[in-house]
mmCIF file of C-alpha atoms and ligand atoms in Angstrom:
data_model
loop_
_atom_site.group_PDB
_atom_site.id
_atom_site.type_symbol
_atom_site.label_atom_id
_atom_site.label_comp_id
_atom_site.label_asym_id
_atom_site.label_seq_id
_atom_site.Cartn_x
_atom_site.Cartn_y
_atom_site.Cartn_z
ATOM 1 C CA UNK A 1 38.741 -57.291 12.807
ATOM 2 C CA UNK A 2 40.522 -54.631 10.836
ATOM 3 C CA UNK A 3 38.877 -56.115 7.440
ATOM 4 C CA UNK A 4 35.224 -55.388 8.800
ATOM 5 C CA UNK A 5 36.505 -52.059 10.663
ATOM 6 C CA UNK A 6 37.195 -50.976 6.848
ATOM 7 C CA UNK A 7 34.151 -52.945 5.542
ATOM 8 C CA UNK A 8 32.284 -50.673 7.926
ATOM 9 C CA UNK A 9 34.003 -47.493 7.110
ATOM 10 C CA UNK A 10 33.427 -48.375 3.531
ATOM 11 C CA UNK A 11 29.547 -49.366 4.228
ATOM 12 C CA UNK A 12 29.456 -45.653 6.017
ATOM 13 C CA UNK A 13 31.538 -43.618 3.150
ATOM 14 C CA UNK A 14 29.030 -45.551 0.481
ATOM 15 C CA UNK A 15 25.882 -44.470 2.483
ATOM 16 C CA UNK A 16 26.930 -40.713 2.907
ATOM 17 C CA UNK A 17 28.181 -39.822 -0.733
ATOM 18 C CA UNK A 18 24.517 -41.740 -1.758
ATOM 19 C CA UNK A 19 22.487 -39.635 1.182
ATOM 20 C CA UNK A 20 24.491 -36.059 0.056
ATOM 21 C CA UNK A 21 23.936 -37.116 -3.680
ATOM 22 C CA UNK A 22 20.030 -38.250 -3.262
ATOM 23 C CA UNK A 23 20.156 -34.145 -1.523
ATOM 24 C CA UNK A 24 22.232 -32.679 -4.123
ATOM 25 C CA UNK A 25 19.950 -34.556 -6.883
ATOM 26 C CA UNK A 26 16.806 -33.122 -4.643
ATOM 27 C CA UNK A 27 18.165 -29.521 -4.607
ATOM 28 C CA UNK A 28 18.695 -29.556 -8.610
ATOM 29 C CA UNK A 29 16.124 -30.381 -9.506
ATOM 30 C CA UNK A 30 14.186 -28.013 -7.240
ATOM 31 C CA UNK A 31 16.624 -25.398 -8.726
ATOM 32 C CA UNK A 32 15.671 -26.332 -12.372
ATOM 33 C CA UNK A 33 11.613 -25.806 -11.444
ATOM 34 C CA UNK A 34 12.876 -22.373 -10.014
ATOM 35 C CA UNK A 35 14.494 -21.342 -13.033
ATOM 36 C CA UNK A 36 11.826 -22.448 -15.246
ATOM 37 C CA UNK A 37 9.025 -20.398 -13.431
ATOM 38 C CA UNK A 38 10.940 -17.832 -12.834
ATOM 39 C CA UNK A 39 12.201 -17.386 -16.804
ATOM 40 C CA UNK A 40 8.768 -17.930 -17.789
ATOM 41 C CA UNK A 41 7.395 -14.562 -15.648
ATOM 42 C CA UNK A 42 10.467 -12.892 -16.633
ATOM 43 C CA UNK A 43 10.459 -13.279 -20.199
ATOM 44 C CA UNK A 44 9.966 -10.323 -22.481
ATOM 45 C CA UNK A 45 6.379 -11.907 -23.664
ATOM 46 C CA UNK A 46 5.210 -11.322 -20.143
ATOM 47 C CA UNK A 47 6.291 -7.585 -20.792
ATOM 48 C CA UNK A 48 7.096 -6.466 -16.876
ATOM 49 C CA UNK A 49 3.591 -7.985 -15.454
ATOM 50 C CA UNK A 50 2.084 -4.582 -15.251
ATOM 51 C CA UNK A 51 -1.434 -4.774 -13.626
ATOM 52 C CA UNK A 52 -4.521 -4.214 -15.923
ATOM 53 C CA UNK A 53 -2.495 -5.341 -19.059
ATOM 54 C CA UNK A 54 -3.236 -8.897 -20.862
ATOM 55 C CA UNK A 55 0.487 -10.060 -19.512
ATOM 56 C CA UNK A 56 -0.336 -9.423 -16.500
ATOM 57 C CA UNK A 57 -3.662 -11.745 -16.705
ATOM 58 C CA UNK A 58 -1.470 -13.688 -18.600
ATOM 59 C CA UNK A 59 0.846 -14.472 -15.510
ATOM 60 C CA UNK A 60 -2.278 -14.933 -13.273
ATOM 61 C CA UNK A 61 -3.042 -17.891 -15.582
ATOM 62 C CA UNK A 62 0.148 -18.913 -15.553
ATOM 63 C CA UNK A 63 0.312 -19.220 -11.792
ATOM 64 C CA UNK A 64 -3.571 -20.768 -11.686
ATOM 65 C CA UNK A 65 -1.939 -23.377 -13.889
ATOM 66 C CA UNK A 66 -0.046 -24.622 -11.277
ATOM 67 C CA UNK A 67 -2.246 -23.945 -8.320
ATOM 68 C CA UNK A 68 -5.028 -26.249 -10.298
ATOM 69 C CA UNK A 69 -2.380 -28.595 -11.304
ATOM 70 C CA UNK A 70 -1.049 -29.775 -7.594
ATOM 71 C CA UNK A 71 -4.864 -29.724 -5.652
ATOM 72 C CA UNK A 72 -5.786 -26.126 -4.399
ATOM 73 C CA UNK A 73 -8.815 -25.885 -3.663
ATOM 74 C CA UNK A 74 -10.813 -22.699 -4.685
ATOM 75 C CA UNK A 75 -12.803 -20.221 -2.051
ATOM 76 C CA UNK A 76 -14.818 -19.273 -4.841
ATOM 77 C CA UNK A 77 -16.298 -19.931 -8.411
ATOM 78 C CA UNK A 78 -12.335 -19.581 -9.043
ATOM 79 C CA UNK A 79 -8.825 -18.840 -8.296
ATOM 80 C CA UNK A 80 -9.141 -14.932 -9.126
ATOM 81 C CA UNK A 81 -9.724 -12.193 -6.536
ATOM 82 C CA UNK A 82 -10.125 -8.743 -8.744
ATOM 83 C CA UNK A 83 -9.808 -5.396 -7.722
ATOM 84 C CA UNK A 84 -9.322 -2.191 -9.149
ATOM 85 C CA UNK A 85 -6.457 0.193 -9.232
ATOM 86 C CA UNK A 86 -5.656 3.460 -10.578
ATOM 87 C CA UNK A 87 -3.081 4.149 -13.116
ATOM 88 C CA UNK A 88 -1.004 7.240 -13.365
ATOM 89 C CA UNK A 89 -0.342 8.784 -16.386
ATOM 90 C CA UNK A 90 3.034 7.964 -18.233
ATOM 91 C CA UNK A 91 3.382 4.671 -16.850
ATOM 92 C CA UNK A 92 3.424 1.253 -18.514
ATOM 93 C CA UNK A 93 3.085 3.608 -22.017
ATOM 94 C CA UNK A 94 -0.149 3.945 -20.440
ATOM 95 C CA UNK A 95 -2.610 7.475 -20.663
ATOM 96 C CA UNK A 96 -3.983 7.504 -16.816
ATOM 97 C CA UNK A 97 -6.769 4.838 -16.122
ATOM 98 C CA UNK A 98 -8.460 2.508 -13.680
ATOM 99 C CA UNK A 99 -7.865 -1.424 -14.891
ATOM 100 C CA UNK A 100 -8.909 -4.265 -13.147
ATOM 101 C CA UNK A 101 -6.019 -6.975 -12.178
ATOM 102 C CA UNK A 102 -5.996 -9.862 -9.824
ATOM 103 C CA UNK A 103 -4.952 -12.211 -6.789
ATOM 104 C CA UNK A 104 -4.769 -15.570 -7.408
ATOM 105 C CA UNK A 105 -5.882 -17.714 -4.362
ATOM 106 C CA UNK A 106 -5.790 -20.973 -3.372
ATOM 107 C CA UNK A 107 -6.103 -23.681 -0.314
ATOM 108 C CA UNK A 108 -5.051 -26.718 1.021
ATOM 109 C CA UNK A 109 -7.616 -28.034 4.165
ATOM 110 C CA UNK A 110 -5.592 -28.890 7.173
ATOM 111 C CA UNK A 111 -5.998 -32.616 8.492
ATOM 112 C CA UNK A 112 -6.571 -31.750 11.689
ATOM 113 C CA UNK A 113 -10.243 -31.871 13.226
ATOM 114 C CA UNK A 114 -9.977 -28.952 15.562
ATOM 115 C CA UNK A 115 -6.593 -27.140 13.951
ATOM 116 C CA UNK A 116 -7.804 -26.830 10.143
ATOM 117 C CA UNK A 117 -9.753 -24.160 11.171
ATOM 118 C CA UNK A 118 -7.216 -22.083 11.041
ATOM 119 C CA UNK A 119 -4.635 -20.819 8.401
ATOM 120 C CA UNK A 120 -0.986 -20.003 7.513
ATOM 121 C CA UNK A 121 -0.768 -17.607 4.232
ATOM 122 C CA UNK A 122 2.440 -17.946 2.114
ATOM 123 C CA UNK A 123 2.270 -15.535 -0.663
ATOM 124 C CA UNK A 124 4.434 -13.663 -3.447
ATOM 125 C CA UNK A 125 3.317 -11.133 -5.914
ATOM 126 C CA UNK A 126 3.155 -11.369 -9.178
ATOM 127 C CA UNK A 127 3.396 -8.146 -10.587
ATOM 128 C CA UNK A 128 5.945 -5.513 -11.922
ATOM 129 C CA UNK A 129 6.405 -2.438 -13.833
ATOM 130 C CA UNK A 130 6.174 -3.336 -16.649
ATOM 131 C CA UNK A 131 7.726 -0.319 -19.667
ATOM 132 C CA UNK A 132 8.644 1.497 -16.532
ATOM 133 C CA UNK A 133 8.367 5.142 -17.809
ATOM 134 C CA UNK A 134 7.644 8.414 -15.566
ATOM 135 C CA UNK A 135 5.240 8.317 -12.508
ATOM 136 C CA UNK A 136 6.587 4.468 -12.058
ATOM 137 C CA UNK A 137 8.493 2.978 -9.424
ATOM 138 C CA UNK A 138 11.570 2.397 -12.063
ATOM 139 C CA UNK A 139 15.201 3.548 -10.959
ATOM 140 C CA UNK A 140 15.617 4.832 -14.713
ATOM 141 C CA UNK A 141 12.365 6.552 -15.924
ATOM 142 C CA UNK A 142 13.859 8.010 -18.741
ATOM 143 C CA UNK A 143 14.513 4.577 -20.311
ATOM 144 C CA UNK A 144 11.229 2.893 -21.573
ATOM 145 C CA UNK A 145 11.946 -0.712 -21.677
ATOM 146 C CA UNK A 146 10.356 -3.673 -20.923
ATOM 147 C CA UNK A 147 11.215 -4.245 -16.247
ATOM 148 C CA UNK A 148 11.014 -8.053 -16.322
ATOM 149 C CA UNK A 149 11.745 -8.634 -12.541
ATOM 150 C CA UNK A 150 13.491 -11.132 -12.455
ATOM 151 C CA UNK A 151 13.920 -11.078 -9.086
ATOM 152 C CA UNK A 152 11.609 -8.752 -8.076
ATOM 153 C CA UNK A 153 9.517 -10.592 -7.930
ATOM 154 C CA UNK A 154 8.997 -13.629 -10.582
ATOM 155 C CA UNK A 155 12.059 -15.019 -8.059
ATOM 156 C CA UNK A 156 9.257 -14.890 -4.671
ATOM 157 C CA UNK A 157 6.407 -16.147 -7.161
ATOM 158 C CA UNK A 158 9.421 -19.182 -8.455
ATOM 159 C CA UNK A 159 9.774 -20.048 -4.609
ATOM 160 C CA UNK A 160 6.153 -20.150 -3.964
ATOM 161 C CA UNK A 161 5.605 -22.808 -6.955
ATOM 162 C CA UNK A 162 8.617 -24.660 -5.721
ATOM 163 C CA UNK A 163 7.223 -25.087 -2.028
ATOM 164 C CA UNK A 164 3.595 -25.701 -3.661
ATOM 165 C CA UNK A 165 5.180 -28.626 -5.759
ATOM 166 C CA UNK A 166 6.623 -30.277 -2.696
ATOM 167 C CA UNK A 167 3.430 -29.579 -0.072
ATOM 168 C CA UNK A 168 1.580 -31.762 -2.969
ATOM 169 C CA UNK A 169 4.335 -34.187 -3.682
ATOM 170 C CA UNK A 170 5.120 -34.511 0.127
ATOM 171 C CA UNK A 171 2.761 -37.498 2.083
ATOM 172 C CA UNK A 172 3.342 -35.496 5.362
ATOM 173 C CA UNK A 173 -0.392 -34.454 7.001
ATOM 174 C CA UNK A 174 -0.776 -30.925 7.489
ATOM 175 C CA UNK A 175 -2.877 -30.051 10.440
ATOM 176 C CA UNK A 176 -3.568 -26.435 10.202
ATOM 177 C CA UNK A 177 -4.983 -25.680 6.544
ATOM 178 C CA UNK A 178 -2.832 -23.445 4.705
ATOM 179 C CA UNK A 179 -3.719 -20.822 1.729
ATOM 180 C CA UNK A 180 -1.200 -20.054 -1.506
ATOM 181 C CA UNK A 181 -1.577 -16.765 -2.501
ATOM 182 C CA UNK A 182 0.017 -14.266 -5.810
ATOM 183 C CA UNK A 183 -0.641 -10.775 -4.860
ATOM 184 C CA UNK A 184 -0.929 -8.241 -8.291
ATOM 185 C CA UNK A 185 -0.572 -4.320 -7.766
ATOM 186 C CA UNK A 186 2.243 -4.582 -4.950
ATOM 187 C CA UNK A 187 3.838 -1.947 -6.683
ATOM 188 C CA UNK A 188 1.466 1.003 -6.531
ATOM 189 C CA UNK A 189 1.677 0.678 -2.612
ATOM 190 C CA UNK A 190 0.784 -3.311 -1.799
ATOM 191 C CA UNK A 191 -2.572 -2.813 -3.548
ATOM 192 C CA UNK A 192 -3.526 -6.656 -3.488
ATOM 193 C CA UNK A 193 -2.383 -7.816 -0.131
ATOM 194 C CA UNK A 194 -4.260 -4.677 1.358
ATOM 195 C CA UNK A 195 -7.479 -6.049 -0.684
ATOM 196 C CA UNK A 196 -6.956 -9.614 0.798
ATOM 197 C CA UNK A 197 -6.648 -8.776 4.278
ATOM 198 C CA UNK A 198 -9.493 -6.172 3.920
ATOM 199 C CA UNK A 199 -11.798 -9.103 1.567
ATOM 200 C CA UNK A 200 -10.544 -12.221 3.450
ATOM 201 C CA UNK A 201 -11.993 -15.716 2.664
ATOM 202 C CA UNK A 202 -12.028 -16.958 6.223
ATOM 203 C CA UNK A 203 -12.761 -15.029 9.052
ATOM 204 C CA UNK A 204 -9.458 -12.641 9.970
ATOM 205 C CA UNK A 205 -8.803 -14.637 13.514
ATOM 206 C CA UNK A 206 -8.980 -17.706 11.491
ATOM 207 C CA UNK A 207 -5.002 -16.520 9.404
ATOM 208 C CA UNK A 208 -2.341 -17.340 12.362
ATOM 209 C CA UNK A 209 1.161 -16.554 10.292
ATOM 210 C CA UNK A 210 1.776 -14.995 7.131
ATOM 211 C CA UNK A 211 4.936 -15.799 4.913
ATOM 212 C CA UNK A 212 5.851 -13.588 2.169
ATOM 213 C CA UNK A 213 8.620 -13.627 -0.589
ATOM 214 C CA UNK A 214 9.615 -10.753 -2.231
ATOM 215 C CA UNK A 215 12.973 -10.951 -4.123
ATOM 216 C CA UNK A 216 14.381 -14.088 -3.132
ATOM 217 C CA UNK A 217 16.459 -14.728 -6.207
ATOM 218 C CA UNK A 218 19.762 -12.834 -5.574
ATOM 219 C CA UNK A 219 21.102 -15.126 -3.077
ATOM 220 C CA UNK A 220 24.931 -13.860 -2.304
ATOM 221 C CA UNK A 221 28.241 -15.783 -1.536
ATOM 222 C CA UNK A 222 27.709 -15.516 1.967
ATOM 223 C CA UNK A 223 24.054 -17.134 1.809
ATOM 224 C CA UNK A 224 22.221 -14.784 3.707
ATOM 225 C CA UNK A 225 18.647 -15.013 3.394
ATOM 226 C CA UNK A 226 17.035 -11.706 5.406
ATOM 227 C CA UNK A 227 13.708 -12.163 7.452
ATOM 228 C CA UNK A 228 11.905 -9.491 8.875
ATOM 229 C CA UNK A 229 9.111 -10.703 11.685
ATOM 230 C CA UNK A 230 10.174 -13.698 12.883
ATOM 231 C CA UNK A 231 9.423 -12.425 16.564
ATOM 232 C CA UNK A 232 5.743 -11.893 15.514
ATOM 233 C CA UNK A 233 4.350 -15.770 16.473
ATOM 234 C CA UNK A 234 5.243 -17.534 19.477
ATOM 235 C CA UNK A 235 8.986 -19.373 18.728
ATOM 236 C CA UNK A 236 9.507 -17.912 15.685
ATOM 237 C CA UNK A 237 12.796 -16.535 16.291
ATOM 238 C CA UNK A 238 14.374 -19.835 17.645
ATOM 239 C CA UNK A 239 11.913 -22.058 14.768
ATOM 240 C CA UNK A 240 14.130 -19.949 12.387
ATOM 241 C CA UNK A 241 17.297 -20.840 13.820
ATOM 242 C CA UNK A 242 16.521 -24.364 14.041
ATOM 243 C CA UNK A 243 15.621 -24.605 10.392
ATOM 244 C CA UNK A 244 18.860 -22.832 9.526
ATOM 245 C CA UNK A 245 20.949 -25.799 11.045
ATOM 246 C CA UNK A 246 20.897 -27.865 7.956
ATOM 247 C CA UNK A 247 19.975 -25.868 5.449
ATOM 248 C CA UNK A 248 23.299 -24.509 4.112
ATOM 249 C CA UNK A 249 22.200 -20.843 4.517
ATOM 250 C CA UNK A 250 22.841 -18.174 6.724
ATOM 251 C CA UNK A 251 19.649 -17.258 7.804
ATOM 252 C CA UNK A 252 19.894 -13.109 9.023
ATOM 253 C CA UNK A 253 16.919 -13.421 11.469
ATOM 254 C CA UNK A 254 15.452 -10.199 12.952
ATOM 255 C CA UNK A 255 12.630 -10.349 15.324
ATOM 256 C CA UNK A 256 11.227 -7.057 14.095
ATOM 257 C CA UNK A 257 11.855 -5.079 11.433
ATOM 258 C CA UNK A 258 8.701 -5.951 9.398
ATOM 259 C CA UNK A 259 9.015 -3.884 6.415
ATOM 260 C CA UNK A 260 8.903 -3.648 2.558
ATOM 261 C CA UNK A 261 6.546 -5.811 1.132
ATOM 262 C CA UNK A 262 3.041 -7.353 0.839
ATOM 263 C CA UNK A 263 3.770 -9.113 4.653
ATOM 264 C CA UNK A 264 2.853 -5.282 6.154
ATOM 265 C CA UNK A 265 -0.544 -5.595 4.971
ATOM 266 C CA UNK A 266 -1.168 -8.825 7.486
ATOM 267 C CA UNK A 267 1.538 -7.106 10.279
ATOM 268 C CA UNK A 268 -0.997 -3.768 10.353
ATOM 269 C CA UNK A 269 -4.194 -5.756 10.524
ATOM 270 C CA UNK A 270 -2.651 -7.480 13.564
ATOM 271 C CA UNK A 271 -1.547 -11.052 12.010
ATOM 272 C CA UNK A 272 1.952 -12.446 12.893
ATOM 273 C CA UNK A 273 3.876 -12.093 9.523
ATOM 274 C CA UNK A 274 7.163 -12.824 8.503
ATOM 275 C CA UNK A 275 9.248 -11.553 5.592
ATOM 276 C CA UNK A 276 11.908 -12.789 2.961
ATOM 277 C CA UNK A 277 14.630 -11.681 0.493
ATOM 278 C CA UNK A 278 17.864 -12.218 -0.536
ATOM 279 C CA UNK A 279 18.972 -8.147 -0.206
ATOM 280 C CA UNK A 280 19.064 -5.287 -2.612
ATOM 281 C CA UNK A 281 21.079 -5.093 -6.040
ATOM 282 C CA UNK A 282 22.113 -2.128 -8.477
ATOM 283 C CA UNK A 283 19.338 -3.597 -11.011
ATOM 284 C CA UNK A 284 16.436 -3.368 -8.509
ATOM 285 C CA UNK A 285 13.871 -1.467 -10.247
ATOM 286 C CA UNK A 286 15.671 -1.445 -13.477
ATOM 287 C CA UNK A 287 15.071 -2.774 -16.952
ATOM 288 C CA UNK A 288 18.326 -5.174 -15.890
ATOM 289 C CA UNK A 289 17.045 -6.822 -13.118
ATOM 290 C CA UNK A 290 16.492 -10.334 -15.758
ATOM 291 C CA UNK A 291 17.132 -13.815 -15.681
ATOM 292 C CA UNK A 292 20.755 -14.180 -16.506
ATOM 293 C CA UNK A 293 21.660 -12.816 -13.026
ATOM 294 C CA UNK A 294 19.155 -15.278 -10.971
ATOM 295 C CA UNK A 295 20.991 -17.584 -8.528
ATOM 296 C CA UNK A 296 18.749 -20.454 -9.099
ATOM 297 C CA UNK A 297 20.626 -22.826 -6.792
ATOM 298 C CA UNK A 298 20.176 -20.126 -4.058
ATOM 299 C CA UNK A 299 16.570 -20.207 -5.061
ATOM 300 C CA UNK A 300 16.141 -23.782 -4.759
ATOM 301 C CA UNK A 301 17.828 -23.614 -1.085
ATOM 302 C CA UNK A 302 15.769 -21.004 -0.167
ATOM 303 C CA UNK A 303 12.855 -22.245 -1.185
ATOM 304 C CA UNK A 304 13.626 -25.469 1.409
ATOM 305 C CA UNK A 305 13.991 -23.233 4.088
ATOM 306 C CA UNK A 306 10.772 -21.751 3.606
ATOM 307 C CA UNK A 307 9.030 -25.093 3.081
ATOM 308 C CA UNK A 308 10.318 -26.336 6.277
ATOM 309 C CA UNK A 309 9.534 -23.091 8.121
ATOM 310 C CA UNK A 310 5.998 -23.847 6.815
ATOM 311 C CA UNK A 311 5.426 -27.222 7.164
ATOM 312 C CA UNK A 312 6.640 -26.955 11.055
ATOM 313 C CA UNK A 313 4.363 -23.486 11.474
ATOM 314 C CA UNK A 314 1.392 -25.519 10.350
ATOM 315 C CA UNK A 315 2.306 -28.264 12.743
ATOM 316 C CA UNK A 316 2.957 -26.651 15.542
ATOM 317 C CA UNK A 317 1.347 -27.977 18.999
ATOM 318 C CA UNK A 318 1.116 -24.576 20.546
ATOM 319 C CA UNK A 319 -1.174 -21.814 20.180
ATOM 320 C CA UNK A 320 0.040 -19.444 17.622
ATOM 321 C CA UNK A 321 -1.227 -15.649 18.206
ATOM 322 C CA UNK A 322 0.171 -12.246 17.091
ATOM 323 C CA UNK A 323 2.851 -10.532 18.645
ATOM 324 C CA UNK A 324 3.554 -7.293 18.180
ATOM 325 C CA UNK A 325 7.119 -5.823 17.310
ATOM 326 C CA UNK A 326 8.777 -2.035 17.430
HETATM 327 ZN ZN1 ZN B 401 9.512 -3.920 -6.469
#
């Protein structure tokens, strides 16, 4: 009796090192994809992503890549939504001009008869400021130098690979039909996200939830991933909580408090929208916010959470409709 009480104990011991190795093996080599997207935008060849410059196309086809390579589907003749934006003078090492950058947009048809028809957004931008310089968003103006973001935001555009990869890879039906977007010009004043929700694909009643990374890379000791919006859909607020149960984070989940980035384009038009990041740092908006200080792992687990937060928003039984927040 006591032999197969140990054999048991053994059998169990065996099964839950293999179960929290198969997850640590998962979460590596999620982290590893994170790191290489996200030192790929970051890299001084991309030069800071700043819109209406060749790096900055250059990162749209890096991202198009990927969106081709794992099955989005296209809304038009291809993955590119231009617009226009104007330049002030002294930024990028640029005189003042209006250039012509992108969105990159994608899909993924829900397998649902009656739910496909409509859509959850998950998006990220792309760009950054590139030489910095005077007139730009850069915490040191004086210093012309090459703002790789790092974290703001090749870390939200990382994640948004990451969770494309495993919606491909993953045999799980989606029934609502969900679109992958990279917003350019978030910078200047969320230039592309305001051009998306004003030049949507679909009709605007059609997009249910939005999900947005922005600077999702930074992940501190404490594991606190920040959401803004989670009160904005029906269950959100106790969805998030649920995900946060395994998911070795510490989710900080506000209801409201929709805020910073391309999300508030969706929020204002009236579409439920929830925000990400991993909190401010002393090399936000500075030629120092690079690679080196990327907490990949932390990428990696945030990248799960988001996934799961995704997959079950897609899923959900119940009607999802906007709810407004102070
Ligand atoms: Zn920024």
């Amino acid at each position: 009796m006591l032999f197969f009480k140990k054999s048991g104990f053994t059998f169990f011991l065996v099964l839950s090192v293999c179960f929290t190795l198969s997850v640590a093996a998962q979460n590596n080599r999620l982290a590893k994809t994170f790191y290489k997207h996200d030192k790929y935008l970051s890299s001084d060849k991309m030069e800071g992503r700043f819109p209406g410059t060749k790096e900055n196309n250059h990162a749209a086809v890096y991202i198009k890549k990927y969106f081709r390579k794992y099955g989005l589907a296209k809304f038009g003749a291809n993955y590119y939504q231009p617009f226009q934006l104007f330049v002030k003078e002294g930024i990028n090492k640029m005189k003042s001009d209006t250039v012509t950058t992108q969105n990159v947009v994608g899909f993924i048809e829900g397998s649902d008869e009656k739910l496909k028809k409509e859509y959850i957004v998950i998006g990220a931008h792309y760009d950054h400021w590139g030489w910095g310089g005077v007139g730009s968003g850069s915490k040191k103006k004086d210093t012309v130098a090459i703002h790789n973001g790092a974290d703001d935001n090749a870390s939200g555009v990382a994640a948004l690979l990451c969770i494309l990869e495993k919606v491909a890879k993953s045999k799980e039906k989606l029934k609502r039909s969900i679109i992958f977007v990279s917003f350019s010009g978030e910078e200047e004043g969320l230039l592309g996200s305001k051009y998306f929700v004003n030049h949507l694909p679909i009709l605007k009643k059609a997009v249910k939830v939005m999900l947005n990374m922005d600077m999702v890379g930074r992940l501190n000791a404490e594991k606190q991933l920040y959401m803004g919006g989670a009160g904005t859909f029906p269950g959100g607020v106790a969805l998030m909580k649920k995900i946060a149960k395994n998911s070795d984070l510490n989710p900080v989940i506000h209801a409201g408090e929709v805020g910073g980035s391309d999300h508030v384009s969706f929020y204002k038009a009236g579409i439920s929208a929830v925000g990400f990041h991993t909190g401010g740092h002393p090399q936000y908006h500075t030629p120092e916010d690079d690679i080196e200080r990327i907490n990949f792992e932390g990428g990696a687990l945030v990248s799960q959470y988001i996934y799961n937060a995704l997959i079950a928003i897609a899923n959900d039984s119940q009607p999802l409709y906007f709810i407004e927040q102070d």
